[in-house]
């Protein structure tokens, strides 16, 4: 049956444009209408208008190009109704018309220090107005794409609801609810003026040391594919052959999760054919193409060395990006998958690739900026994402930049075209793909006035997903669920009151942050933010004694009574994103390095887990736990992490080991703002584990390692728990 279904799918693939995989006449005529419209626009464009479609700057790059300034732009966003002329100048938005730019983005951060929903909606509205007003452009350009990374709902916005990160969605196995939450994410993004979300990450994660593991759904290809499809369909909301939600992006193509040692932006050592590489890394792209994803983002990584960086096309003989776009890639089952949307680079991905390429070719003169962009565009990248903070050596942010303004990038691409490094045929293909996607978009944005209603829906769905994302790893003697009426004393151990830790990276700011500073007052209410500590107190009320034990506090009386006391502890990773979350491995210390550590980045090196993919109790916490356990008090431990962590180092007898010193252990991954409520409901039995989607919720999407040797697929010495594990109560 599989082959038969796939053969039908393969036929559908060749007819998919981007507006529905239907063979019905209506859509195919819509397809041809779109192609004709795009061709008409293209033929009326000037050369600079065509080139402007290939370049997408970040807002901060625009704002750092004189006479604009980030400070002035930020101040404008803080003052009521500044004039459009002022914004055009201060935020550099006039450059959108000046260079005929067809897209802008906000990257991971830092932001313009103005992350409210009104500020984002205002900034995107000004950009769109500038796109419509400056220089007579865009009679032809159908849409200004405004991109963002809503990795767990619209995480840029202060006060927004933030759902579980992707690894938690994997644990839910709930396709319907994932589709629903991404429809809400699309509406939230559109309300704030974003019509493009660079999600989902559909990496096949092969090493838990990778700092982006939590952006992956699962190591199970079937689960990965079904969630990728649900996520993309939820975001794009294709109706009547049009994308009425936001443009989605499957990323990062290809092999981002397969690098040696899990090194972010590293190298996939791969001996085998392109079909075999596709099977090991491309499963999600089969589902993404089937779901009509409109864009795909290219991976920073390389395949077999720095002469084969993906942003320069990967392995030369494979020409894998162009093959995927023009002929389709045939997998080891003989099925062909072709992508007809447009390829976007990652953030300064071309100039990063150039650094490693130059290092690998020391006898050649360093590539010039026109040569760099020509290599990427000829490798099949249709749009260049360029942001502030570029540096000629990506491992040394203090090295000189390749460019400081978007004008320099425009000039380089113009020169590459003028000197024939980029052909007219290639320019035509890239611009046509972008125009066809834009023409297939008809985003229906909800007005700001409906935002609070939308957030109420988001809170409900995010909470249910958070509950279904929890994994009960251990529950000795049916410790859980607890009976509230029997509890007179609660000892909170560890960081039990920190929303930043509960959300992880990509939360307000790129790296996220510890603390709950972004979730206070009205923002706490609108986001449904609840820490575990607040959740427990809300459930038990004021007639209970609450004590705290952590590295800086210990007010717990000794010898508390076992019958009326419970200890609730948290062990957690510090928030991180991308390479800042990579973990070394004592087994390969000589090859371990990290973009963050190589930068001498204090934040990274101070992380307790920077060498060990594990979590342990702090000695202060451990001695309190030993006292409690000697009195027979039950210990419940919750793990907040972006991935399975070694928590049972030397299982028996290690007083620092969360696993061996707890009666019950819940893996919560990064459950989002409603996580505290979800875990409280699970602890008191108001939510029963595996009571979610068809009984598969609350089960592990990745293996859980026993120790560091188990961390990678290379050392399968017997995990602590396999994929699919999860206790029910
Ligand atoms: C980052 C990430 C990518 C993200 C992009 C824009 O470096 O690699 O996933 O979408 O830049 O923020």
Tab-separated table of N, CA, C and O in Angstrom, residues 204 252-257 268 274 277-279 281-283 285 297-299 301-303 310 318 320-321 329:
chain	number	residue	atom	x	y	z
A	204	UNK	N	16.130	16.170	11.288
A	204	UNK	CA	16.194	14.824	11.883
A	204	UNK	C	17.357	14.850	12.856
A	204	UNK	O	18.504	14.674	12.483
A	252	UNK	N	16.137	23.215	8.456
A	252	UNK	CA	17.048	23.933	7.567
A	252	UNK	C	17.584	22.890	6.594
A	252	UNK	O	18.119	21.863	7.036
A	253	UNK	N	17.465	23.188	5.338
A	253	UNK	CA	17.769	22.222	4.271
A	253	UNK	C	19.243	22.206	3.956
A	253	UNK	O	19.802	23.257	3.607
A	254	UNK	N	19.984	21.118	4.082
A	254	UNK	CA	19.552	19.801	4.452
A	254	UNK	C	20.654	19.215	5.346
A	254	UNK	O	21.855	19.418	5.028
A	255	UNK	N	20.238	18.596	6.460
A	255	UNK	CA	21.213	17.934	7.309
A	255	UNK	C	21.624	18.730	8.529
A	255	UNK	O	22.621	18.426	9.167
A	256	UNK	N	20.813	19.744	8.900
A	256	UNK	CA	21.150	20.559	10.087
A	256	UNK	C	21.256	19.719	11.362
A	256	UNK	O	22.067	19.999	12.237
A	257	UNK	N	20.468	18.642	11.457
A	257	UNK	CA	20.484	17.833	12.675
A	257	UNK	C	21.422	16.654	12.622
A	257	UNK	O	21.447	15.829	13.535
A	268	UNK	N	28.319	17.500	8.407
A	268	UNK	CA	27.799	16.133	8.332
A	268	UNK	C	28.836	15.256	7.646
A	268	UNK	O	29.086	15.434	6.459
A	274	UNK	N	23.264	10.603	-2.463
A	274	UNK	CA	22.356	11.697	-2.132
A	274	UNK	C	21.015	11.125	-1.651
A	274	UNK	O	20.421	11.615	-0.698
A	277	UNK	N	21.440	10.198	1.842
A	277	UNK	CA	21.503	11.402	2.692
A	277	UNK	C	20.100	11.970	2.889
A	277	UNK	O	19.720	12.375	3.987
A	278	UNK	N	19.320	11.924	1.837
A	278	UNK	CA	17.935	12.412	1.890
A	278	UNK	C	17.145	11.557	2.878
A	278	UNK	O	16.436	12.073	3.752
A	279	UNK	N	17.284	10.267	2.805
A	279	UNK	CA	16.538	9.389	3.719
A	279	UNK	C	16.932	9.651	5.168
A	279	UNK	O	16.092	9.662	6.066
A	281	UNK	N	18.013	12.527	6.338
A	281	UNK	CA	17.789	13.917	6.769
A	281	UNK	C	16.578	14.604	6.150
A	281	UNK	O	16.194	15.672	6.604
A	282	UNK	N	15.996	13.999	5.141
A	282	UNK	CA	14.977	14.720	4.373
A	282	UNK	C	13.561	14.266	4.567
A	282	UNK	O	12.654	14.748	3.905
A	283	UNK	N	13.329	13.362	5.547
A	283	UNK	CA	11.974	12.823	5.707
A	283	UNK	C	10.948	13.944	5.882
A	283	UNK	O	9.863	13.924	5.332
A	285	UNK	N	10.937	16.846	4.712
A	285	UNK	CA	10.699	17.622	3.495
A	285	UNK	C	9.719	16.908	2.577
A	285	UNK	O	9.062	17.545	1.755
A	297	UNK	N	14.183	27.046	4.105
A	297	UNK	CA	15.400	27.764	4.498
A	297	UNK	C	16.584	26.808	4.477
A	297	UNK	O	16.481	25.669	4.911
A	298	UNK	N	17.701	27.325	3.994
A	298	UNK	CA	18.890	26.495	3.796
A	298	UNK	C	19.694	26.410	5.101
A	298	UNK	O	19.725	27.352	5.879
A	299	UNK	N	20.349	25.271	5.278
A	299	UNK	CA	21.099	25.012	6.510
A	299	UNK	C	22.488	25.656	6.462
A	299	UNK	O	23.124	25.721	5.423
A	301	UNK	N	24.961	24.238	7.769
A	301	UNK	CA	25.907	23.120	7.905
A	301	UNK	C	26.549	22.775	6.558
A	301	UNK	O	26.225	23.334	5.521
A	302	UNK	N	27.490	21.842	6.641
A	302	UNK	CA	28.199	21.377	5.438
A	302	UNK	C	28.023	19.876	5.324
A	302	UNK	O	27.662	19.204	6.293
A	303	UNK	N	28.282	19.361	4.137
A	303	UNK	CA	28.276	17.909	3.955
A	303	UNK	C	29.697	17.524	3.541
A	303	UNK	O	30.164	17.940	2.482
A	310	UNK	N	26.293	24.032	2.720
A	310	UNK	CA	24.967	24.010	2.087
A	310	UNK	C	24.643	25.348	1.449
A	310	UNK	O	23.970	25.420	0.440
A	318	UNK	N	26.336	16.625	-6.286
A	318	UNK	CA	24.905	16.431	-6.044
A	318	UNK	C	24.099	17.656	-6.487
A	318	UNK	O	22.953	17.516	-6.920
A	320	UNK	N	22.473	19.662	-4.768
A	320	UNK	CA	21.262	19.135	-4.110
A	320	UNK	C	20.106	20.135	-4.058
A	320	UNK	O	18.938	19.760	-4.215
A	321	UNK	N	20.389	21.432	-3.906
A	321	UNK	CA	19.280	22.406	-3.842
A	321	UNK	C	18.622	22.520	-5.220
A	321	UNK	O	17.404	22.409	-5.371
A	329	UNK	N	14.236	15.170	-5.875
A	329	UNK	CA	15.195	14.214	-5.314
A	329	UNK	C	14.491	12.871	-5.186
A	329	UNK	O	13.369	12.796	-4.685
